[in-house]
CSV table of N, CA, C and O in Angstrom, one decimal:
chain,number,residue,atom,x,y,z
A,101,MET,N,-3.7,6.4,1.9
A,101,MET,CA,-4.0,5.4,0.9
A,101,MET,C,-3.5,5.9,-0.4
A,101,MET,O,-3.4,7.0,-0.7
A,102,LEU,N,-3.0,4.9,-1.2
A,102,LEU,CA,-2.5,5.2,-2.5
A,102,LEU,C,-3.5,5.9,-3.4
A,102,LEU,O,-4.6,5.4,-3.5
A,103,GLU,N,-3.1,6.9,-4.1
A,103,GLU,CA,-4.0,7.6,-4.9
A,103,GLU,C,-4.3,6.8,-6.2
A,103,GLU,O,-3.3,6.1,-6.7
A,104,PRO,N,-5.5,6.8,-6.8
A,104,PRO,CA,-5.8,6.0,-8.0
A,104,PRO,C,-4.8,6.3,-9.1
A,104,PRO,O,-4.5,5.4,-9.9
A,105,SER,N,-4.4,7.5,-9.3
A,105,SER,CA,-3.5,7.8,-10.4
A,105,SER,C,-2.2,7.1,-10.3
A,105,SER,O,-1.6,6.7,-11.3
A,106,ASN,N,-1.7,6.8,-9.1
A,106,ASN,CA,-0.5,6.1,-8.9
A,106,ASN,C,-0.6,4.6,-9.1
A,106,ASN,O,0.3,3.9,-9.4
A,107,ASN,N,-1.8,4.1,-8.9
A,107,ASN,CA,-2.1,2.7,-9.1
A,107,ASN,C,-2.0,2.3,-10.5
A,107,ASN,O,-1.7,1.1,-10.8
A,108,ASP,N,-2.2,3.2,-11.5
A,108,ASP,CA,-2.2,2.8,-12.9
A,108,ASP,C,-0.8,2.4,-13.4
A,108,ASP,O,-0.7,1.5,-14.2
A,109,GLU,N,0.2,2.9,-12.8
A,109,GLU,CA,1.6,2.5,-13.3
A,109,GLU,C,2.1,1.3,-12.6
A,109,GLU,O,3.1,0.8,-13.0
A,110,LEU,N,1.5,0.8,-11.5
A,110,LEU,CA,1.9,-0.4,-10.9
A,110,LEU,C,1.0,-1.6,-11.3
A,110,LEU,O,-0.2,-1.4,-11.5
A,111,PRO,N,1.6,-2.8,-11.3
A,111,PRO,CA,0.8,-4.0,-11.7
A,111,PRO,C,-0.3,-4.3,-10.7
A,111,PRO,O,-0.2,-3.9,-9.5
A,112,VAL,N,-1.3,-5.0,-11.2
A,112,VAL,CA,-2.4,-5.4,-10.3
A,112,VAL,C,-1.9,-6.5,-9.3
A,112,VAL,O,-1.1,-7.3,-9.7
A,113,ILE,N,-2.3,-6.4,-8.1
A,113,ILE,CA,-1.9,-7.4,-7.1
A,113,ILE,C,-2.7,-8.7,-7.3
A,113,ILE,O,-3.9,-8.7,-7.2
A,114,PRO,N,-2.0,-9.8,-7.5
A,114,PRO,CA,-2.7,-11.1,-7.7
A,114,PRO,C,-3.4,-11.5,-6.4
A,114,PRO,O,-3.1,-11.1,-5.3
A,115,GLY,N,-4.4,-12.4,-6.6
A,115,GLY,CA,-5.2,-12.9,-5.4
A,115,GLY,C,-4.5,-14.0,-4.6
A,115,GLY,O,-5.1,-15.0,-4.4
A,116,LYS,N,-3.2,-13.8,-4.3
A,116,LYS,CA,-2.5,-14.8,-3.6
A,116,LYS,C,-2.5,-14.4,-2.1
A,116,LYS,O,-2.7,-13.3,-1.8
A,117,ARG,N,-2.2,-15.4,-1.2
A,117,ARG,CA,-2.1,-15.1,0.2
A,117,ARG,C,-0.8,-14.6,0.6
A,117,ARG,O,-0.7,-13.6,1.4
A,118,TYR,N,0.3,-15.1,0.1
A,118,TYR,CA,1.7,-14.7,0.4
A,118,TYR,C,2.5,-14.4,-0.8
A,118,TYR,O,2.3,-15.1,-1.9
A,119,PHE,N,3.4,-13.4,-0.7
A,119,PHE,CA,4.3,-13.0,-1.8
A,119,PHE,C,5.7,-13.0,-1.3
A,119,PHE,O,6.0,-12.7,-0.2
A,120,THR,N,6.6,-13.5,-2.2
A,120,THR,CA,8.0,-13.4,-1.9
A,120,THR,C,8.5,-12.0,-2.0
A,120,THR,O,7.9,-11.1,-2.6
A,121,ILE,N,9.7,-11.7,-1.5
A,121,ILE,CA,10.3,-10.4,-1.6
A,121,ILE,C,10.5,-10.0,-3.1
A,121,ILE,O,10.3,-8.8,-3.5
A,122,GLY,N,10.9,-11.0,-3.9
A,122,GLY,CA,11.0,-10.7,-5.4
A,122,GLY,C,9.7,-10.3,-6.0
A,122,GLY,O,9.7,-9.4,-6.8
A,123,GLU,N,8.6,-11.0,-5.7
A,123,GLU,CA,7.3,-10.6,-6.2
A,123,GLU,C,6.9,-9.3,-5.8
A,123,GLU,O,6.4,-8.5,-6.6
A,124,VAL,N,7.1,-9.0,-4.5
A,124,VAL,CA,6.7,-7.6,-4.0
A,124,VAL,C,7.5,-6.6,-4.6
A,124,VAL,O,7.0,-5.5,-4.9
A,125,SER,N,8.8,-6.8,-4.8
A,125,SER,CA,9.7,-5.9,-5.5
A,125,SER,C,9.1,-5.5,-6.9
A,125,SER,O,9.1,-4.3,-7.2
A,126,GLU,N,8.6,-6.5,-7.6
A,126,GLU,CA,8.1,-6.2,-8.9
A,126,GLU,C,6.7,-5.5,-8.8
A,126,GLU,O,6.4,-4.6,-9.6
A,127,LEU,N,5.9,-5.9,-7.9
A,127,LEU,CA,4.5,-5.4,-7.7
A,127,LEU,C,4.6,-3.9,-7.3
A,127,LEU,O,3.7,-3.1,-7.6
A,128,CYS,N,5.7,-3.5,-6.6
A,128,CYS,CA,5.7,-2.2,-6.0
A,128,CYS,C,6.8,-1.3,-6.7
A,128,CYS,O,7.0,-0.2,-6.3
A,129,ALA,N,7.5,-1.9,-7.7
A,129,ALA,CA,8.6,-1.2,-8.4
A,129,ALA,C,9.7,-0.6,-7.4
A,129,ALA,O,10.0,0.5,-7.4
A,130,VAL,N,10.1,-1.5,-6.5
A,130,VAL,CA,11.1,-1.1,-5.5
A,130,VAL,C,12.1,-2.3,-5.4
A,130,VAL,O,11.6,-3.5,-5.4
A,131,LYS,N,13.3,-2.0,-5.2
A,131,LYS,CA,14.4,-3.1,-5.1
A,131,LYS,C,14.2,-3.8,-3.8
A,131,LYS,O,13.8,-3.2,-2.8
A,132,PRO,N,14.6,-5.1,-3.8
A,132,PRO,CA,14.5,-5.9,-2.5
A,132,PRO,C,15.3,-5.3,-1.3
A,132,PRO,O,14.8,-5.3,-0.2
A,133,HIS,N,16.4,-4.7,-1.6
A,133,HIS,CA,17.2,-4.2,-0.5
A,133,HIS,C,16.5,-3.0,0.1
A,133,HIS,O,16.6,-2.7,1.3
A,134,VAL,N,15.7,-2.2,-0.7
A,134,VAL,CA,14.9,-1.1,-0.2
A,134,VAL,C,13.8,-1.6,0.7
A,134,VAL,O,13.5,-1.0,1.7
A,135,LEU,N,13.2,-2.7,0.3
A,135,LEU,CA,12.1,-3.3,1.1
A,135,LEU,C,12.7,-3.7,2.5
A,135,LEU,O,12.0,-3.5,3.5
A,136,ARG,N,13.8,-4.3,2.5
A,136,ARG,CA,14.4,-4.8,3.8
A,136,ARG,C,14.8,-3.5,4.6
A,136,ARG,O,14.6,-3.6,5.9
A,137,TYR,N,15.2,-2.5,4.0
A,137,TYR,CA,15.5,-1.2,4.8
A,137,TYR,C,14.2,-0.6,5.3
A,137,TYR,O,14.2,-0.2,6.5
A,138,TRP,N,13.1,-0.6,4.5
A,138,TRP,CA,11.9,-0.1,5.0
A,138,TRP,C,11.3,-0.9,6.2
A,138,TRP,O,10.6,-0.3,7.0
A,139,GLU,N,11.6,-2.1,6.2
A,139,GLU,CA,11.1,-3.0,7.3
A,139,GLU,C,11.7,-2.4,8.7
A,139,GLU,O,11.1,-2.5,9.7
A,140,GLN,N,12.9,-1.9,8.6
A,140,GLN,CA,13.6,-1.4,9.8
A,140,GLN,C,13.0,0.0,10.2
A,140,GLN,O,13.0,0.3,11.3
A,141,GLU,N,12.6,0.7,9.2
A,141,GLU,CA,12.2,2.1,9.4
A,141,GLU,C,10.7,2.3,9.7
A,141,GLU,O,10.3,3.2,10.3
A,142,PHE,N,9.9,1.3,9.2
A,142,PHE,CA,8.4,1.5,9.3
A,142,PHE,C,7.9,0.3,10.1
A,142,PHE,O,7.9,-0.9,9.7
A,143,PRO,N,7.4,0.5,11.4
A,143,PRO,CA,6.9,-0.6,12.2
A,143,PRO,C,5.7,-1.3,11.6
A,143,PRO,O,5.4,-2.4,12.0
A,144,GLN,N,5.0,-0.7,10.7
A,144,GLN,CA,3.8,-1.3,10.1
A,144,GLN,C,4.2,-2.5,9.2
A,144,GLN,O,3.3,-3.3,8.9
A,145,LEU,N,5.4,-2.5,8.7
A,145,LEU,CA,5.9,-3.6,7.8
A,145,LEU,C,6.4,-4.8,8.7
A,145,LEU,O,7.5,-4.6,9.2
A,146,LYS,N,5.7,-5.8,8.7
A,146,LYS,CA,6.2,-7.0,9.5
A,146,LYS,C,5.9,-8.2,8.6
A,146,LYS,O,4.9,-8.9,8.9
A,147,PRO,N,6.7,-8.6,7.6
A,147,PRO,CA,6.4,-9.8,6.9
A,147,PRO,C,6.6,-11.0,7.7
A,147,PRO,O,7.4,-11.0,8.7
A,148,VAL,N,5.9,-12.1,7.4
A,148,VAL,CA,6.1,-13.3,8.1
A,148,VAL,C,7.4,-13.9,7.6
A,148,VAL,O,7.8,-13.9,6.5
A,149,LYS,N,8.2,-14.4,8.6
A,149,LYS,CA,9.5,-15.1,8.3
A,149,LYS,C,9.4,-16.5,8.5
A,149,LYS,O,9.0,-17.0,9.6
A,150,ARG,N,9.8,-17.3,7.5
A,150,ARG,CA,9.7,-18.8,7.6
A,150,ARG,C,11.1,-19.4,7.4
A,150,ARG,O,12.1,-18.7,7.6
A,151,ARG,N,11.1,-20.6,6.9
A,151,ARG,CA,12.4,-21.4,6.7
A,151,ARG,C,13.5,-20.5,6.2
A,151,ARG,O,13.4,-19.7,5.3
A,152,GLY,N,14.6,-20.6,6.9
A,152,GLY,CA,15.8,-19.9,6.5
A,152,GLY,C,15.7,-18.4,6.5
A,152,GLY,O,16.3,-17.7,5.8
A,153,ASN,N,14.8,-17.9,7.3
A,153,ASN,CA,14.5,-16.4,7.5
A,153,ASN,C,14.0,-15.8,6.2
A,153,ASN,O,14.2,-14.6,5.9
A,154,ARG,N,13.3,-16.6,5.4
A,154,ARG,CA,12.7,-16.0,4.1
A,154,ARG,C,11.5,-15.2,4.5
A,154,ARG,O,10.7,-15.6,5.3
A,155,ARG,N,11.3,-14.1,3.8
A,155,ARG,CA,10.2,-13.2,4.1
A,155,ARG,C,9.0,-13.6,3.2
A,155,ARG,O,9.2,-13.8,2.0
A,156,TYR,N,7.8,-13.5,3.7
A,156,TYR,CA,6.6,-13.7,3.0
A,156,TYR,C,5.7,-12.6,3.4
A,156,TYR,O,5.3,-12.4,4.5
A,157,TYR,N,5.3,-11.8,2.4
A,157,TYR,CA,4.5,-10.6,2.5
A,157,TYR,C,3.0,-11.0,2.2
A,157,TYR,O,2.7,-11.8,1.3
A,158,GLN,N,2.1,-10.4,3.0
A,158,GLN,CA,0.7,-10.5,2.7
A,158,GLN,C,0.2,-9.3,1.9
A,158,GLN,O,0.9,-8.3,1.7
A,159,ARG,N,-1.1,-9.4,1.4
A,159,ARG,CA,-1.6,-8.4,0.6
A,159,ARG,C,-1.6,-7.0,1.3
A,159,ARG,O,-1.3,-6.0,0.7
A,160,SER,N,-1.9,-7.0,2.6
A,160,SER,CA,-1.9,-5.8,3.4
A,160,SER,C,-0.5,-5.2,3.4
A,160,SER,O,-0.3,-3.9,3.4
A,161,ASP,N,0.5,-6.0,3.5
A,161,ASP,CA,1.9,-5.5,3.4
A,161,ASP,C,2.2,-4.9,2.1
A,161,ASP,O,2.9,-3.8,2.0
A,162,VAL,N,1.7,-5.5,1.0
A,162,VAL,CA,2.0,-4.9,-0.3
A,162,VAL,C,1.3,-3.5,-0.4
A,162,VAL,O,1.9,-2.6,-1.0
A,163,LEU,N,0.1,-3.4,0.1
A,163,LEU,CA,-0.6,-2.1,0.1
A,163,LEU,C,0.1,-1.1,0.9
A,163,LEU,O,0.2,0.1,0.5
A,164,THR,N,0.6,-1.5,2.0
A,164,THR,CA,1.4,-0.6,2.9
A,164,THR,C,2.7,-0.1,2.2
A,164,THR,O,3.0,1.0,2.2
A,165,ILE,N,3.4,-1.1,1.5
A,165,ILE,CA,4.6,-0.7,0.8
A,165,ILE,C,4.2,0.3,-0.4
A,165,ILE,O,5.0,1.2,-0.6
A,166,ARG,N,3.1,0.0,-1.0
A,166,ARG,CA,2.7,1.0,-2.1
A,166,ARG,C,2.4,2.4,-1.5
A,166,ARG,O,2.7,3.4,-2.1
A,167,GLN,N,1.9,2.4,-0.3
A,167,GLN,CA,1.6,3.7,0.3
A,167,GLN,C,2.9,4.4,0.7
A,167,GLN,O,3.1,5.6,0.5
A,168,ILE,N,3.8,3.6,1.2
A,168,ILE,CA,5.1,4.2,1.6
A,168,ILE,C,5.8,4.7,0.4
A,168,ILE,O,6.4,5.8,0.3
A,169,ARG,N,5.8,3.9,-0.7
A,169,ARG,CA,6.4,4.3,-2.0
A,169,ARG,C,5.8,5.6,-2.5
A,169,ARG,O,6.5,6.5,-2.9
A,170,SER,N,4.5,5.7,-2.4
A,170,SER,CA,3.9,6.9,-2.9
A,170,SER,C,4.3,8.2,-2.0
A,170,SER,O,4.6,9.2,-2.6
A,171,LEU,N,4.4,8.0,-0.7
A,171,LEU,CA,4.8,9.1,0.2
A,171,LEU,C,6.2,9.5,-0.1
A,171,LEU,O,6.5,10.7,-0.2
A,172,LEU,N,7.1,8.6,-0.3
A,172,LEU,CA,8.5,8.9,-0.5
A,172,LEU,C,8.8,9.4,-2.0
A,172,LEU,O,9.4,10.4,-2.2
A,173,TYR,N,8.3,8.6,-2.9
A,173,TYR,CA,8.7,8.9,-4.3
A,173,TYR,C,7.8,9.9,-5.0
A,173,TYR,O,8.3,10.7,-5.8
A,174,ASP,N,6.5,9.9,-4.8
A,174,ASP,CA,5.6,10.7,-5.5
A,174,ASP,C,5.3,12.0,-4.7
A,174,ASP,O,5.2,13.1,-5.3
A,175,GLN,N,5.2,12.0,-3.4
A,175,GLN,CA,4.8,13.1,-2.6
A,175,GLN,C,6.0,13.8,-2.0
A,175,GLN,O,5.9,14.9,-1.4
A,176,GLY,N,7.2,13.2,-2.1
A,176,GLY,CA,8.4,13.9,-1.7
A,176,GLY,C,8.7,13.9,-0.2
A,176,GLY,O,9.5,14.7,0.3
A,177,PHE,N,8.1,13.0,0.6
A,177,PHE,CA,8.3,13.0,2.0
A,177,PHE,C,9.7,12.4,2.3
A,177,PHE,O,10.2,11.6,1.5
A,178,THR,N,10.3,12.7,3.4
A,178,THR,CA,11.5,12.1,3.9
A,178,THR,C,11.1,10.8,4.6
A,178,THR,O,9.9,10.6,4.9
A,179,ILE,N,12.0,9.9,5.0
A,179,ILE,CA,11.7,8.7,5.7
A,179,ILE,C,11.0,9.1,7.0
A,179,ILE,O,9.9,8.5,7.3
A,180,GLY,N,11.5,10.0,7.8
A,180,GLY,CA,10.9,10.4,9.0
A,180,GLY,C,9.5,11.0,8.8
A,180,GLY,O,8.5,10.7,9.5
A,181,GLY,N,9.3,11.8,7.8
A,181,GLY,CA,8.0,12.4,7.5
A,181,GLY,C,7.0,11.4,7.0
A,181,GLY,O,5.8,11.4,7.4
A,182,ALA,N,7.5,10.4,6.2
A,182,ALA,CA,6.6,9.3,5.8
A,182,ALA,C,6.2,8.5,7.0
A,182,ALA,O,5.0,8.1,7.1
A,183,ARG,N,7.1,8.2,7.9
A,183,ARG,CA,6.8,7.4,9.1
A,183,ARG,C,5.8,8.1,9.9
A,183,ARG,O,4.8,7.5,10.4
A,184,GLN,N,5.9,9.4,10.1
A,184,GLN,CA,4.9,10.2,10.8
A,184,GLN,C,3.6,10.2,10.1
A,184,GLN,O,2.5,10.0,10.8
A,185,GLN,N,3.6,10.4,8.8
A,185,GLN,CA,2.4,10.4,8.1
A,185,GLN,C,1.6,9.0,8.2
A,185,GLN,O,0.4,9.0,8.3
A,186,MET,N,2.4,8.0,8.2
A,186,MET,CA,1.8,6.6,8.3
A,186,MET,C,1.2,6.4,9.6
A,186,MET,O,0.2,5.7,9.7
A,187,THR,N,1.8,6.9,10.7
A,187,THR,CA,1.2,6.7,12.0
A,187,THR,C,0.0,7.6,12.3
A,187,THR,O,-1.0,7.1,12.9
A,188,THR,N,0.0,8.8,11.7
A,188,THR,CA,-1.2,9.7,11.9
A,188,THR,C,-2.3,9.4,10.9
A,188,THR,O,-3.4,9.7,11.2
A,189,ASP,N,-1.9,8.7,9.8
A,189,ASP,CA,-2.9,8.4,8.8
A,189,ASP,C,-3.3,7.0,8.8
A,189,ASP,O,-3.9,6.5,7.8
A,190,SER,N,-3.1,6.3,9.8
A,190,SER,CA,-3.3,4.8,9.8
A,190,SER,C,-4.8,4.5,10.1
A,190,SER,O,-5.2,4.0,11.1
A,191,LYS,N,-5.6,4.8,9.0
A,191,LYS,CA,-7.0,4.4,9.0
A,191,LYS,C,-7.1,3.0,8.5
A,191,LYS,O,-6.5,2.6,7.6
A,192,PRO,N,-7.9,2.1,9.2
A,192,PRO,CA,-8.0,0.8,8.6
A,192,PRO,C,-8.5,0.8,7.2
A,192,PRO,O,-9.3,1.6,6.8
A,193,GLU,N,-8.1,-0.2,6.4
A,193,GLU,CA,-8.4,-0.2,5.0
A,193,GLU,C,-9.9,-0.2,4.8
A,193,GLU,O,-10.4,0.4,3.8
A,194,GLU,N,-10.7,-0.9,5.6
A,194,GLU,CA,-12.1,-1.0,5.4
A,194,GLU,C,-12.8,0.3,5.6
A,194,GLU,O,-13.7,0.7,4.8
A,195,LEU,N,-12.3,1.2,6.5
A,195,LEU,CA,-12.8,2.5,6.6
A,195,LEU,C,-12.5,3.4,5.4
A,195,LEU,O,-13.4,4.1,5.0
A,196,VAL,N,-11.3,3.3,4.9
A,196,VAL,CA,-11.0,4.0,3.7
A,196,VAL,C,-11.8,3.6,2.5
A,196,VAL,O,-12.4,4.5,1.8
A,197,LEU,N,-12.0,2.3,2.3
A,197,LEU,CA,-12.9,1.8,1.2
A,197,LEU,C,-14.3,2.3,1.4
A,197,LEU,O,-15.0,2.6,0.5
A,198,GLY,N,-14.8,2.3,2.7
A,198,GLY,CA,-16.1,2.7,3.0
A,198,GLY,C,-16.3,4.2,2.6
A,198,GLY,O,-17.3,4.6,2.1
A,199,ASP,N,-15.3,5.0,2.9
A,199,ASP,CA,-15.3,6.4,2.5
A,199,ASP,C,-15.4,6.6,1.0
A,199,ASP,O,-16.2,7.4,0.5
A,200,VAL,N,-14.7,5.8,0.3
A,200,VAL,CA,-14.7,5.8,-1.2
A,200,VAL,C,-16.1,5.4,-1.7
A,200,VAL,O,-16.6,6.1,-2.6
A,201,VAL,N,-16.7,4.4,-1.2
A,201,VAL,CA,-18.0,4.0,-1.6
A,201,VAL,C,-19.0,5.1,-1.3
A,201,VAL,O,-19.9,5.4,-2.2
A,202,GLN,N,-18.9,5.7,-0.2
A,202,GLN,CA,-19.9,6.8,0.2
A,202,GLN,C,-19.7,7.9,-0.8
A,202,GLN,O,-20.7,8.5,-1.2
A,203,ASP,N,-18.5,8.3,-1.2
A,203,ASP,CA,-18.3,9.4,-2.1
A,203,ASP,C,-18.8,9.0,-3.5
A,203,ASP,O,-19.5,9.9,-4.1
A,204,MET,N,-18.7,7.8,-3.9
A,204,MET,CA,-19.2,7.3,-5.2
A,204,MET,C,-20.7,7.4,-5.2
A,204,MET,O,-21.3,7.8,-6.2
A,205,ILE,N,-21.4,7.0,-4.1
A,205,ILE,CA,-22.8,7.0,-4.0
A,205,ILE,C,-23.3,8.5,-4.1
A,205,ILE,O,-24.2,8.8,-4.9
A,206,ARG,N,-22.6,9.4,-3.4
A,206,ARG,CA,-23.0,10.8,-3.5
A,206,ARG,C,-22.9,11.4,-4.9
A,206,ARG,O,-23.8,12.1,-5.4
A,207,GLU,N,-21.8,11.0,-5.6
A,207,GLU,CA,-21.6,11.5,-7.0
A,207,GLU,C,-22.6,10.9,-7.9
A,207,GLU,O,-23.1,11.6,-8.8
A,208,LEU,N,-22.9,9.6,-7.8
A,208,LEU,CA,-24.0,9.0,-8.6
A,208,LEU,C,-25.3,9.6,-8.4
A,208,LEU,O,-26.1,9.8,-9.3
A,209,GLU,N,-25.6,9.9,-7.1
A,209,GLU,CA,-26.9,10.6,-6.8
A,209,GLU,C,-27.0,12.0,-7.5
A,209,GLU,O,-28.0,12.4,-8.0
A,210,ALA,N,-25.9,12.7,-7.5
A,210,ALA,CA,-25.8,14.0,-8.1
A,210,ALA,C,-26.0,13.9,-9.6
A,210,ALA,O,-26.7,14.7,-10.2
A,211,VAL,N,-25.4,12.9,-10.2
A,211,VAL,CA,-25.6,12.7,-11.7
A,211,VAL,C,-27.0,12.3,-12.0
A,211,VAL,O,-27.6,12.8,-12.9
A,212,LEU,N,-27.6,11.5,-11.1
A,212,LEU,CA,-29.0,11.1,-11.3
A,212,LEU,C,-29.9,12.3,-11.2
A,212,LEU,O,-30.8,12.5,-12.0
A,213,ALA,N,-29.6,13.2,-10.3
A,213,ALA,CA,-30.4,14.4,-10.1
A,213,ALA,C,-30.3,15.3,-11.3
A,213,ALA,O,-31.3,15.9,-11.8
A,214,MET,N,-29.1,15.4,-11.9
A,214,MET,CA,-28.9,16.2,-13.1
A,214,MET,C,-29.6,15.6,-14.3
A,214,MET,O,-30.2,16.3,-15.1
A,215,LEU,N,-29.6,14.3,-14.4
A,215,LEU,CA,-30.3,13.6,-15.5
A,215,LEU,C,-31.8,13.8,-15.4
A,215,LEU,O,-32.5,13.9,-16.5
A,216,LYS,N,-32.4,13.8,-14.2
A,216,LYS,CA,-33.8,13.9,-14.0
A,216,LYS,C,-34.3,15.3,-14.4
A,216,LYS,O,-35.4,15.5,-14.7
A,217,SER,N,-33.4,16.3,-14.2
A,217,SER,CA,-33.9,17.7,-14.5
A,217,SER,C,-33.7,18.1,-15.9
A,217,SER,O,-33.3,17.5,-16.8
């Protein structure tokens, strides 16, 4: 999952259902030709193709692209290493968010305990 520090430099993902390749390019700070290349290299990326073979990405695709971008650009993985990391690290988003919520609850309980003493 993308680390929170890296999310600060990328724009917020709007609440749309589908995004064009140009929109995803801006949201993830990656050129469109790089996105098309990553589709060949990462089986997790499967945008919907409609009229005239136009690509339409969903929110989950944008999150996956941000994760790939983080692995390649921020953490220094190669394409092969990032692909391997994505397959071994493929926890469903709901589970990852659940882990984050559990961590926050534990931290808040610790702060509450400190305030009570």
